[in-house]
Amino acid sequence: MSGAAAEPAASSTAGPSPSFNRRATTLLLPASLNLGITHVLAPALNGLMARSVEPEAAIGGYAIAMGVMGLVALPQMRIQQLTLVFLDDQGSLSRLRRFVALFALLSGLVAAVVAFTPVLDLLLDGVFATTGALRSESAAALVALMPFPVLAIIRTHLYGVALRIGRPRLIWFGTGAGAVAVIIFAALVLWLDPSAGAAIAAIAVTAGAGVETVVLVAGTTGPLRRDLAASAGLPPTYGALLRFFGPLLVAAFLPAVTQPVINAILTRAPEPEASVAAVSLTFGVNQIFLIALWGVQPTLLALMGRGESPAAARRFANIVGLITVGPAAVIAFIPPLTSLVVHDWLGATGRLQEMTEAGLRILALLPPILVQEAIFTSAILRVRRAHLLVYVNAIRLVGLAAILLIGVSVTDLSGGVIGVAAIGGALVIEAIATVALGLGAQRQLERGWLPQTSL
């Protein structure tokens, strides 16, 4: 091993220096906002839909539609990780662009089939068993979300590019422009047609993704041409990219089915519209307080890609997890604040309010556990053992199914509480499995091993 490769390991016994913390925070903040902005916007979108003509059907219909299109846009879940690991020079950039374009095209074709063919009826009537207003809202949202998968995949790749080449300001600007566009379009649709329901959020999210994509294309083209090194060797082959990305895609599929599986069960339970809406509201509010955690994994990958100490990066991530738990617990366990958020800000009342508040208490204390999953997943990806994540997420899916079945068949809990408990329990199971399977990768990194930049 070269001295350059060994140097990070030599410094790993000391705590993170102030300069390290500054470098890490500079990457963490925009990465967290970028990956978490959807969850920041979710309560605002739910609040706007709650003021439509049929609020519960609108919120539930959008949740179902976004769950389906989230599956179609599945490659976006791992495209950023692929970009961070493989982007080194002009040759690798060219291969990555073609690879990303292929998956964007495939996702767009699938989205069109879902939105405009009898597959739509199969999903809404057969899989989700929706009827009445909930079905019509879901169908309208699926049509409006049809372009979203293509835009989401391209957008996520470009954010990975910006993070890898050290352009945090571009991430801030792109994320901010997209968020503003979402709110403006949602408010405009609601003002023009209060009966639009789920389409309020669906149109806004699609438009926001389009704005972000345009901003990122404009902002990355010049820096990539000027600053990215010329091809230093053979670029990664498409086979190598697929061998890394394939397991990641399978691993992404398993957690992506979480929301559709929960919705499919809750639509068959008592109070289906309120239950589906409560899970959506709870998860949306909770993710606001976890926004910093969304940036932990890409930040760790970017830091280690630059030769930073894995041990120092791990300690920094744990600090982020401990800081994050405070606000989530305060909102969840102080009733006046909980009611302020759920009732006054989001407009939830009655059973919807009760289930949402109970769900927030279930998820409030998870951040220190979730950050362990991010740490050890980053280690697994850095040493390119992506296949381990397939096992992790298979275990998570089994745990999710078990919690749902037990909750529905054994307890008399409300559907909203069962759904949130299943989400929280599955995340805990995932974290435990990731730590168990990722210990070897983390130890390998902390001993100073670094992978070659070319395959």
CSV table of C-alpha atoms in Angstrom, one decimal:
chain,number,residue,atom,x,y,z
A,1,MET,CA,0.0,0.0,0.0
A,2,SER,CA,1.3,3.5,-0.8
A,3,GLY,CA,2.0,6.1,1.8
A,4,ALA,CA,-0.8,8.2,0.5
A,5,ALA,CA,-3.3,5.4,1.0
A,6,ALA,CA,-2.0,4.7,4.5
A,7,GLU,CA,-2.1,8.3,5.7
A,8,PRO,CA,-5.8,8.4,6.4
A,9,ALA,CA,-5.6,5.3,8.5
A,10,ALA,CA,-2.8,6.6,10.5
A,11,SER,CA,-4.9,9.6,11.6
A,12,SER,CA,-8.0,7.5,12.3
A,13,THR,CA,-7.1,7.1,16.0
A,14,ALA,CA,-7.6,10.7,16.7
A,15,GLY,CA,-11.0,12.4,16.9
A,16,PRO,CA,-12.3,14.4,14.0
A,17,SER,CA,-10.4,17.7,13.7
A,18,PRO,CA,-12.3,21.0,13.4
A,19,SER,CA,-11.1,21.3,9.8
A,20,PHE,CA,-12.5,17.8,9.2
A,21,ASN,CA,-15.8,18.7,10.7
A,22,ARG,CA,-16.0,21.8,8.5
A,23,ARG,CA,-15.3,19.8,5.4
A,24,ALA,CA,-17.8,17.1,6.3
A,25,THR,CA,-20.5,19.7,7.3
A,26,THR,CA,-19.9,21.5,4.0
A,27,LEU,CA,-20.9,18.3,2.2
A,28,LEU,CA,-23.5,17.1,4.6
A,29,LEU,CA,-25.8,20.1,4.6
A,30,PRO,CA,-26.5,20.3,0.9
A,31,ALA,CA,-26.5,16.5,0.5
A,32,SER,CA,-29.0,16.2,3.3
A,33,LEU,CA,-31.3,19.0,2.0
A,34,ASN,CA,-31.1,17.5,-1.5
A,35,LEU,CA,-32.1,14.0,-0.4
A,36,GLY,CA,-34.5,15.1,2.3
A,37,ILE,CA,-36.3,17.9,0.5
A,38,THR,CA,-39.0,15.6,-0.6
A,39,HIS,CA,-39.8,14.8,3.0
A,40,VAL,CA,-39.6,18.5,3.9
A,41,LEU,CA,-42.1,19.3,1.2
A,42,ALA,CA,-44.4,16.4,2.0
A,43,PRO,CA,-46.1,18.1,5.0
A,44,ALA,CA,-46.6,21.2,2.9
A,45,LEU,CA,-48.1,19.3,0.1
A,46,ASN,CA,-50.3,17.3,2.4
A,47,GLY,CA,-51.4,20.5,4.1
A,48,LEU,CA,-52.4,21.9,0.7
A,49,MET,CA,-54.2,18.7,-0.2
A,50,ALA,CA,-55.9,18.8,3.2
A,51,ARG,CA,-57.6,22.0,2.1
A,52,SER,CA,-59.0,20.4,-1.1
A,53,VAL,CA,-62.5,19.2,-1.5
A,54,GLU,CA,-61.9,15.6,-0.4
A,55,PRO,CA,-58.7,15.8,1.7
A,56,GLU,CA,-58.4,12.3,3.0
A,57,ALA,CA,-58.9,10.8,-0.5
A,58,ALA,CA,-56.5,13.3,-2.0
A,59,ILE,CA,-53.7,12.6,0.5
A,60,GLY,CA,-54.2,8.8,0.3
A,61,GLY,CA,-54.5,8.8,-3.5
A,62,TYR,CA,-51.2,10.8,-3.8
A,63,ALA,CA,-49.5,8.4,-1.4
A,64,ILE,CA,-50.6,5.4,-3.4
A,65,ALA,CA,-49.6,7.0,-6.8
A,66,MET,CA,-46.2,8.2,-5.5
A,67,GLY,CA,-45.6,4.7,-4.0
A,68,VAL,CA,-46.1,3.2,-7.5
A,69,MET,CA,-44.1,5.8,-9.3
A,70,GLY,CA,-41.4,5.5,-6.7
A,71,LEU,CA,-41.0,1.9,-7.7
A,72,VAL,CA,-40.9,2.8,-11.4
A,73,ALA,CA,-38.2,5.4,-10.6
A,74,LEU,CA,-36.3,2.9,-8.5
A,75,PRO,CA,-32.9,3.5,-10.2
A,76,GLN,CA,-32.8,7.0,-8.7
A,77,MET,CA,-32.3,5.4,-5.3
A,78,ARG,CA,-28.9,4.1,-6.1
A,79,ILE,CA,-27.7,6.2,-9.1
A,80,GLN,CA,-26.1,8.8,-6.8
A,81,GLN,CA,-24.1,6.1,-5.1
A,82,LEU,CA,-23.0,4.6,-8.4
A,83,THR,CA,-21.9,8.1,-9.5
A,84,LEU,CA,-19.9,8.8,-6.3
A,85,VAL,CA,-18.1,5.5,-6.5
A,86,PHE,CA,-17.2,5.5,-10.2
A,87,LEU,CA,-16.9,9.1,-11.4
A,88,ASP,CA,-13.1,9.7,-11.7
A,89,ASP,CA,-12.4,11.3,-15.1
A,90,GLN,CA,-13.9,12.1,-18.5
A,91,GLY,CA,-13.9,8.5,-19.6
A,92,SER,CA,-15.9,7.3,-16.6
A,93,LEU,CA,-18.2,10.2,-17.0
A,94,SER,CA,-19.1,9.3,-20.5
A,95,ARG,CA,-19.8,5.7,-19.5
A,96,LEU,CA,-21.9,6.8,-16.6
A,97,ARG,CA,-24.0,9.1,-18.7
A,98,ARG,CA,-24.9,6.4,-21.2
A,99,PHE,CA,-25.6,4.0,-18.3
A,100,VAL,CA,-27.9,6.5,-16.6
A,101,ALA,CA,-29.7,7.5,-19.8
A,102,LEU,CA,-30.6,3.8,-20.4
A,103,PHE,CA,-32.2,3.4,-17.1
A,104,ALA,CA,-34.0,6.7,-17.4
A,105,LEU,CA,-35.4,5.6,-20.7
A,106,LEU,CA,-36.6,2.3,-19.4
A,107,SER,CA,-38.2,3.9,-16.4
A,108,GLY,CA,-40.0,6.4,-18.6
A,109,LEU,CA,-41.5,3.6,-20.7
A,110,VAL,CA,-42.7,1.7,-17.7
A,111,ALA,CA,-44.2,4.9,-16.3
A,112,ALA,CA,-46.2,5.4,-19.5
A,113,VAL,CA,-47.5,1.8,-19.4
A,114,VAL,CA,-48.6,2.3,-15.8
A,115,ALA,CA,-50.4,5.6,-16.4
A,116,PHE,CA,-52.0,5.0,-19.8
A,117,THR,CA,-52.8,1.3,-20.2
A,118,PRO,CA,-55.0,-1.3,-18.4
A,119,VAL,CA,-52.1,-1.8,-16.0
A,120,LEU,CA,-53.6,1.2,-14.2
A,121,ASP,CA,-56.8,-0.7,-13.6
A,122,LEU,CA,-54.9,-3.8,-12.5
A,123,LEU,CA,-53.0,-1.8,-9.9
A,124,LEU,CA,-55.8,0.2,-8.5
A,125,ASP,CA,-58.5,-2.4,-8.6
A,126,GLY,CA,-56.5,-5.6,-7.9
A,127,VAL,CA,-53.4,-4.7,-5.9
A,128,PHE,CA,-54.7,-1.7,-3.9
A,129,ALA,CA,-58.4,-2.5,-4.0
A,130,THR,CA,-59.2,1.2,-4.2
A,131,THR,CA,-62.8,2.4,-4.8
A,132,GLY,CA,-64.7,5.6,-5.1
A,133,ALA,CA,-62.8,8.9,-4.5
A,134,LEU,CA,-59.6,7.2,-3.4
A,135,ARG,CA,-59.4,5.4,-6.8
A,136,SER,CA,-60.1,8.4,-8.9
A,137,GLU,CA,-57.5,10.5,-7.0
A,138,SER,CA,-54.9,7.7,-7.3
A,139,ALA,CA,-55.5,7.5,-11.1
A,140,ALA,CA,-55.3,11.3,-11.6
A,141,ALA,CA,-52.0,11.4,-9.6
A,142,LEU,CA,-50.4,8.5,-11.6
A,143,VAL,CA,-51.1,10.4,-14.9
A,144,ALA,CA,-49.6,13.6,-13.6
A,145,LEU,CA,-46.5,11.8,-12.2
A,146,MET,CA,-45.8,9.9,-15.5
A,147,PRO,CA,-42.7,12.1,-16.4
A,148,PHE,CA,-41.4,12.0,-12.8
A,149,PRO,CA,-39.2,8.8,-13.0
A,150,VAL,CA,-37.1,10.0,-16.0
A,151,LEU,CA,-36.5,13.4,-14.4
A,152,ALA,CA,-35.8,11.9,-11.0
A,153,ILE,CA,-33.1,9.5,-12.3
A,154,ILE,CA,-31.3,12.2,-14.3
A,155,ARG,CA,-31.6,14.7,-11.4
A,156,THR,CA,-30.1,12.3,-8.8
A,157,HIS,CA,-27.2,11.4,-11.1
A,158,LEU,CA,-26.4,15.1,-11.6
A,159,TYR,CA,-26.6,15.8,-7.8
A,160,GLY,CA,-24.0,13.0,-7.4
A,161,VAL,CA,-21.8,14.6,-10.0
A,162,ALA,CA,-22.0,18.0,-8.2
A,163,LEU,CA,-21.2,16.3,-4.8
A,164,ARG,CA,-18.3,14.3,-6.3
A,165,ILE,CA,-16.6,17.3,-8.0
A,166,GLY,CA,-17.1,19.5,-4.9
A,167,ARG,CA,-19.8,22.0,-6.0
A,168,PRO,CA,-22.0,22.2,-2.9
A,169,ARG,CA,-23.4,25.6,-3.9
A,170,LEU,CA,-24.9,24.1,-7.0
A,171,ILE,CA,-26.6,21.5,-4.8
A,172,TRP,CA,-28.0,24.3,-2.7
A,173,PHE,CA,-29.3,26.2,-5.7
A,174,GLY,CA,-30.8,23.3,-7.5
A,175,THR,CA,-32.6,22.0,-4.4
A,176,GLY,CA,-33.9,25.4,-3.6
A,177,ALA,CA,-35.1,26.1,-7.1
A,178,GLY,CA,-36.9,22.8,-7.2
A,179,ALA,CA,-38.5,23.3,-3.8
A,180,VAL,CA,-39.8,26.8,-4.7
A,181,ALA,CA,-41.2,25.4,-7.9
A,182,VAL,CA,-43.1,22.6,-6.1
A,183,ILE,CA,-44.7,25.0,-3.7
A,184,ILE,CA,-45.6,27.6,-6.4
A,185,PHE,CA,-47.1,25.0,-8.7
A,186,ALA,CA,-49.1,23.3,-5.8
A,187,ALA,CA,-50.5,26.5,-4.6
A,188,LEU,CA,-51.4,27.5,-8.2
A,189,VAL,CA,-53.2,24.3,-8.9
A,190,LEU,CA,-55.1,24.5,-5.6
A,191,TRP,CA,-56.1,28.1,-6.4
A,192,LEU,CA,-57.2,27.2,-9.9
A,193,ASP,CA,-59.1,24.0,-9.0
A,194,PRO,CA,-59.7,23.1,-5.3
A,195,SER,CA,-61.2,19.8,-6.4
A,196,ALA,CA,-57.9,18.8,-8.1
A,197,GLY,CA,-57.0,16.7,-5.0
A,198,ALA,CA,-54.0,14.4,-5.4
A,199,ALA,CA,-53.1,16.1,-8.7
A,200,ILE,CA,-52.1,19.2,-6.7
A,201,ALA,CA,-49.1,17.4,-5.3
A,202,ALA,CA,-48.4,15.2,-8.4
A,203,ILE,CA,-48.3,18.1,-10.9
A,204,ALA,CA,-46.1,20.2,-8.5
A,205,VAL,CA,-43.6,17.4,-7.8
A,206,THR,CA,-43.2,16.7,-11.5
A,207,ALA,CA,-42.7,20.3,-12.3
A,208,GLY,CA,-40.2,20.7,-9.5
A,209,ALA,CA,-38.1,17.8,-10.7
A,210,GLY,CA,-38.1,19.4,-14.2
A,211,VAL,CA,-36.8,22.7,-12.8
A,212,GLU,CA,-34.0,21.0,-10.9
A,213,THR,CA,-32.9,19.0,-13.9
A,214,VAL,CA,-32.6,22.1,-16.0
A,215,VAL,CA,-30.6,23.9,-13.3
A,216,LEU,CA,-28.3,21.0,-12.8
A,217,VAL,CA,-27.6,20.4,-16.5
A,218,ALA,CA,-26.7,24.1,-16.8
A,219,GLY,CA,-24.6,24.1,-13.7
A,220,THR,CA,-22.5,21.0,-14.2
A,221,THR,CA,-21.7,21.2,-17.9
A,222,GLY,CA,-19.0,23.8,-17.6
A,223,PRO,CA,-17.3,22.5,-14.5
A,224,LEU,CA,-17.2,19.0,-15.9
A,225,ARG,CA,-15.6,20.2,-19.1
A,226,ARG,CA,-13.0,22.4,-17.3
A,227,ASP,CA,-12.2,20.6,-14.1
A,228,LEU,CA,-12.7,16.9,-14.5
A,229,ALA,CA,-9.4,15.1,-15.4
A,230,ALA,CA,-8.9,13.7,-18.8
A,231,SER,CA,-9.2,9.9,-19.1
A,232,ALA,CA,-6.3,8.4,-17.1
A,233,GLY,CA,-6.9,4.8,-18.1
A,234,LEU,CA,-9.6,2.5,-19.3
A,235,PRO,CA,-13.0,3.6,-18.1
A,236,PRO,CA,-15.1,1.1,-16.2
A,237,THR,CA,-16.9,-1.3,-18.5
A,238,TYR,CA,-20.7,-1.4,-18.7
A,239,GLY,CA,-20.4,-4.9,-17.2
A,240,ALA,CA,-18.5,-3.6,-14.2
A,241,LEU,CA,-21.1,-0.8,-13.7
A,242,LEU,CA,-23.9,-3.4,-14.0
A,243,ARG,CA,-22.3,-5.8,-11.5
A,244,PHE,CA,-22.1,-3.0,-9.0
A,245,PHE,CA,-25.4,-1.4,-9.8
A,246,GLY,CA,-27.5,-4.6,-10.2
A,247,PRO,CA,-27.3,-5.7,-6.5
A,248,LEU,CA,-27.9,-2.0,-5.5
A,249,LEU,CA,-31.0,-2.0,-7.6
A,250,VAL,CA,-32.3,-5.2,-6.1
A,251,ALA,CA,-31.5,-3.8,-2.7
A,252,ALA,CA,-33.4,-0.6,-3.5
A,253,PHE,CA,-36.4,-2.5,-4.7
A,254,LEU,CA,-37.0,-4.2,-1.4
A,255,PRO,CA,-37.4,-1.0,0.8
A,256,ALA,CA,-39.2,0.7,-2.1
A,257,VAL,CA,-42.0,-1.8,-1.9
A,258,THR,CA,-42.5,-0.9,1.8
A,259,GLN,CA,-45.0,1.9,1.2
A,260,PRO,CA,-47.0,0.0,-1.5
A,261,VAL,CA,-47.2,-3.1,0.7
A,262,ILE,CA,-48.4,-1.1,3.6
A,263,ASN,CA,-51.0,0.7,1.5
A,264,ALA,CA,-52.2,-2.5,0.0
A,265,ILE,CA,-52.9,-3.9,3.5
A,266,LEU,CA,-54.3,-0.7,4.9
A,267,THR,CA,-56.8,-0.2,2.1
A,268,ARG,CA,-58.3,-3.5,3.2
A,269,ALA,CA,-58.4,-2.6,6.9
A,270,PRO,CA,-61.1,-0.5,8.7
A,271,GLU,CA,-60.9,3.3,8.0
A,272,PRO,CA,-58.7,2.8,4.9
A,273,GLU,CA,-58.6,6.4,3.7
A,274,ALA,CA,-57.7,7.7,7.2
A,275,SER,CA,-55.1,5.0,7.8
A,276,VAL,CA,-53.3,5.5,4.5
A,277,ALA,CA,-53.4,9.3,5.0
A,278,ALA,CA,-52.1,9.0,8.6
A,279,VAL,CA,-49.1,6.9,7.6
A,280,SER,CA,-48.3,9.4,4.9
A,281,LEU,CA,-48.6,12.4,7.2
A,282,THR,CA,-46.6,10.7,10.0
A,283,PHE,CA,-43.7,9.7,7.7
A,284,GLY,CA,-43.7,13.1,6.1
A,285,VAL,CA,-43.4,15.0,9.4
A,286,ASN,CA,-40.9,12.6,10.9
A,287,GLN,CA,-38.6,12.9,7.9
A,288,ILE,CA,-38.3,16.7,8.4
A,289,PHE,CA,-36.5,16.0,11.7
A,290,LEU,CA,-34.3,13.3,10.0
A,291,ILE,CA,-33.2,15.4,7.1
A,292,ALA,CA,-29.6,15.5,8.3
A,293,LEU,CA,-29.4,11.7,8.2
A,294,TRP,CA,-30.2,11.6,4.5
A,295,GLY,CA,-26.9,13.2,3.7
A,296,VAL,CA,-24.8,11.0,5.9
A,297,GLN,CA,-24.2,8.2,3.4
A,298,PRO,CA,-23.3,10.3,0.3
A,299,THR,CA,-21.1,12.5,2.6
A,300,LEU,CA,-19.2,9.5,3.9
A,301,LEU,CA,-18.7,8.2,0.4
A,302,ALA,CA,-17.5,11.5,-0.8
A,303,LEU,CA,-15.1,11.9,2.1
A,304,MET,CA,-13.7,8.4,1.8
A,305,GLY,CA,-13.3,8.9,-2.0
A,306,ARG,CA,-11.0,11.8,-1.2
A,307,GLY,CA,-8.9,9.7,1.2
A,308,GLU,CA,-10.4,11.0,4.5
A,309,SER,CA,-10.3,8.8,7.6
A,310,PRO,CA,-13.2,6.4,7.8
A,311,ALA,CA,-13.0,6.3,11.6
A,312,ALA,CA,-13.3,10.1,11.7
A,313,ALA,CA,-16.2,10.0,9.3
A,314,ARG,CA,-18.0,7.4,11.4
A,315,ARG,CA,-17.6,9.6,14.5
A,316,PHE,CA,-18.9,12.6,12.7
A,317,ALA,CA,-22.0,10.6,11.5
A,318,ASN,CA,-22.7,9.5,15.1
A,319,ILE,CA,-22.7,13.1,16.3
A,320,VAL,CA,-25.2,13.9,13.6
A,321,GLY,CA,-27.4,11.1,14.8
A,322,LEU,CA,-27.4,12.2,18.4
A,323,ILE,CA,-28.2,15.8,17.4
A,324,THR,CA,-31.0,14.8,15.2
A,325,VAL,CA,-33.0,12.8,17.9
A,326,GLY,CA,-33.7,15.9,20.0
A,327,PRO,CA,-36.2,17.9,17.8
A,328,ALA,CA,-38.0,14.8,16.7
A,329,ALA,CA,-38.6,13.7,20.4
A,330,VAL,CA,-39.6,17.2,21.5
A,331,ILE,CA,-42.4,17.4,18.8
A,332,ALA,CA,-43.6,13.9,19.3
A,333,PHE,CA,-43.8,13.8,23.2
A,334,ILE,CA,-44.9,17.4,24.1
A,335,PRO,CA,-48.7,17.3,23.3
A,336,PRO,CA,-49.2,21.0,22.6
A,337,LEU,CA,-46.4,21.0,20.0
A,338,THR,CA,-47.6,17.7,18.5
A,339,SER,CA,-51.1,19.2,18.1
A,340,LEU,CA,-49.7,22.4,16.7
A,341,VAL,CA,-47.9,20.5,13.9
A,342,VAL,CA,-50.5,17.9,13.1
A,343,HIS,CA,-53.8,19.8,13.6
A,344,ASP,CA,-52.9,23.5,13.1
A,345,TRP,CA,-50.3,23.3,10.4
A,346,LEU,CA,-51.3,20.1,8.6
A,347,GLY,CA,-55.1,20.5,9.1
A,348,ALA,CA,-55.6,16.9,10.4
A,349,THR,CA,-58.6,16.3,12.6
A,350,GLY,CA,-60.5,13.5,14.3
A,351,ARG,CA,-59.1,10.0,13.7
A,352,LEU,CA,-56.6,11.2,11.2
A,353,GLN,CA,-55.1,13.5,13.9
A,354,GLU,CA,-55.1,10.7,16.5
A,355,MET,CA,-53.3,8.2,14.3
A,356,THR,CA,-50.8,10.7,13.1
A,357,GLU,CA,-49.8,11.8,16.6
A,358,ALA,CA,-49.4,8.2,17.8
A,359,GLY,CA,-47.3,7.5,14.7
A,360,LEU,CA,-44.9,10.4,15.5
A,361,ARG,CA,-44.3,9.0,19.0
A,362,ILE,CA,-43.4,5.6,17.5
A,363,LEU,CA,-40.7,6.9,15.2
A,364,ALA,CA,-39.3,9.7,17.3
A,365,LEU,CA,-36.3,7.9,18.9
A,366,LEU,CA,-34.9,6.2,15.7
A,367,PRO,CA,-32.2,8.6,14.6
A,368,PRO,CA,-29.2,7.0,16.5
A,369,ILE,CA,-30.2,3.6,15.1
A,370,LEU,CA,-30.7,4.8,11.6
A,371,VAL,CA,-27.3,6.5,11.4
A,372,GLN,CA,-25.6,3.1,12.0
A,373,GLU,CA,-27.3,1.8,8.9
A,374,ALA,CA,-25.9,4.8,6.9
A,375,ILE,CA,-22.3,4.3,8.3
A,376,PHE,CA,-22.1,0.6,7.6
A,377,THR,CA,-23.8,0.8,4.2
A,378,SER,CA,-21.2,3.4,3.2
A,379,ALA,CA,-18.5,1.0,4.2
A,380,ILE,CA,-20.0,-1.8,2.2
A,381,LEU,CA,-20.3,0.4,-0.9
A,382,ARG,CA,-16.8,1.8,-0.5
A,383,VAL,CA,-15.3,-1.7,-0.6
A,384,ARG,CA,-17.7,-2.6,-3.4
A,385,ARG,CA,-19.6,-5.5,-1.8
A,386,ALA,CA,-23.0,-4.2,-2.9
A,387,HIS,CA,-24.4,-7.8,-2.9
A,388,LEU,CA,-24.5,-7.7,0.9
A,389,LEU,CA,-27.2,-5.0,0.7
A,390,VAL,CA,-29.5,-7.5,-1.0
A,391,TYR,CA,-29.4,-9.7,2.1
A,392,VAL,CA,-29.9,-6.7,4.3
A,393,ASN,CA,-33.1,-5.6,2.5
A,394,ALA,CA,-34.5,-9.1,2.2
A,395,ILE,CA,-34.3,-9.3,6.0
A,396,ARG,CA,-36.0,-6.0,6.3
A,397,LEU,CA,-38.8,-7.0,4.0
A,398,VAL,CA,-39.4,-10.2,6.0
A,399,GLY,CA,-39.5,-8.1,9.2
A,400,LEU,CA,-41.9,-5.7,7.7
A,401,ALA,CA,-44.3,-8.4,6.6
A,402,ALA,CA,-44.2,-10.1,10.0
A,403,ILE,CA,-45.0,-6.9,11.8
A,404,LEU,CA,-47.9,-6.1,9.5
A,405,LEU,CA,-49.4,-9.6,9.8
A,406,ILE,CA,-49.1,-9.6,13.5
A,407,GLY,CA,-50.5,-6.1,13.8
A,408,VAL,CA,-53.5,-6.8,11.7
A,409,SER,CA,-54.3,-10.3,12.9
A,410,VAL,CA,-53.4,-10.2,16.6
A,411,THR,CA,-53.9,-6.6,17.8
A,412,ASP,CA,-56.8,-4.2,17.7
A,413,LEU,CA,-54.6,-1.2,16.9
A,414,SER,CA,-55.7,1.3,14.2
A,415,GLY,CA,-54.4,0.9,10.7
A,416,GLY,CA,-52.4,4.0,10.9
A,417,VAL,CA,-50.5,2.9,14.0
A,418,ILE,CA,-49.9,-0.6,12.5
A,419,GLY,CA,-48.5,1.0,9.3
A,420,VAL,CA,-46.1,3.3,11.2
A,421,ALA,CA,-45.0,0.6,13.6
A,422,ALA,CA,-44.2,-1.6,10.6
A,423,ILE,CA,-42.1,1.1,9.0
A,424,GLY,CA,-40.2,1.8,12.3
A,425,GLY,CA,-39.7,-1.9,13.0
A,426,ALA,CA,-38.4,-2.6,9.5
A,427,LEU,CA,-35.9,0.3,9.8
A,428,VAL,CA,-34.6,-1.1,13.1
A,429,ILE,CA,-34.2,-4.6,11.6
A,430,GLU,CA,-32.4,-3.1,8.6
A,431,ALA,CA,-30.0,-1.3,10.8
A,432,ILE,CA,-29.2,-4.4,12.8
A,433,ALA,CA,-28.6,-6.5,9.7
A,434,THR,CA,-26.4,-3.8,8.1
A,435,VAL,CA,-24.2,-3.5,11.1
A,436,ALA,CA,-23.8,-7.3,11.3
A,437,LEU,CA,-22.9,-7.7,7.6
A,438,GLY,CA,-20.9,-4.5,7.3
A,439,LEU,CA,-18.5,-4.9,10.3
A,440,GLY,CA,-15.9,-6.5,8.1
A,441,ALA,CA,-16.0,-3.7,5.5
A,442,GLN,CA,-15.8,-1.1,8.2
A,443,ARG,CA,-12.8,-2.7,9.9
A,444,GLN,CA,-11.1,-3.1,6.5
A,445,LEU,CA,-11.5,0.6,5.8
A,446,GLU,CA,-10.3,1.7,9.2
A,447,ARG,CA,-7.1,-0.4,8.8
A,448,GLY,CA,-6.3,1.9,5.9
A,449,TRP,CA,-7.4,-0.1,2.8
A,450,LEU,CA,-8.7,1.9,-0.1
A,451,PRO,CA,-10.0,0.5,-3.4
A,452,GLN,CA,-8.3,1.3,-6.7
A,453,THR,CA,-10.0,4.2,-8.6
A,454,SER,CA,-10.1,2.1,-11.8
A,455,LEU,CA,-11.3,-1.4,-12.3
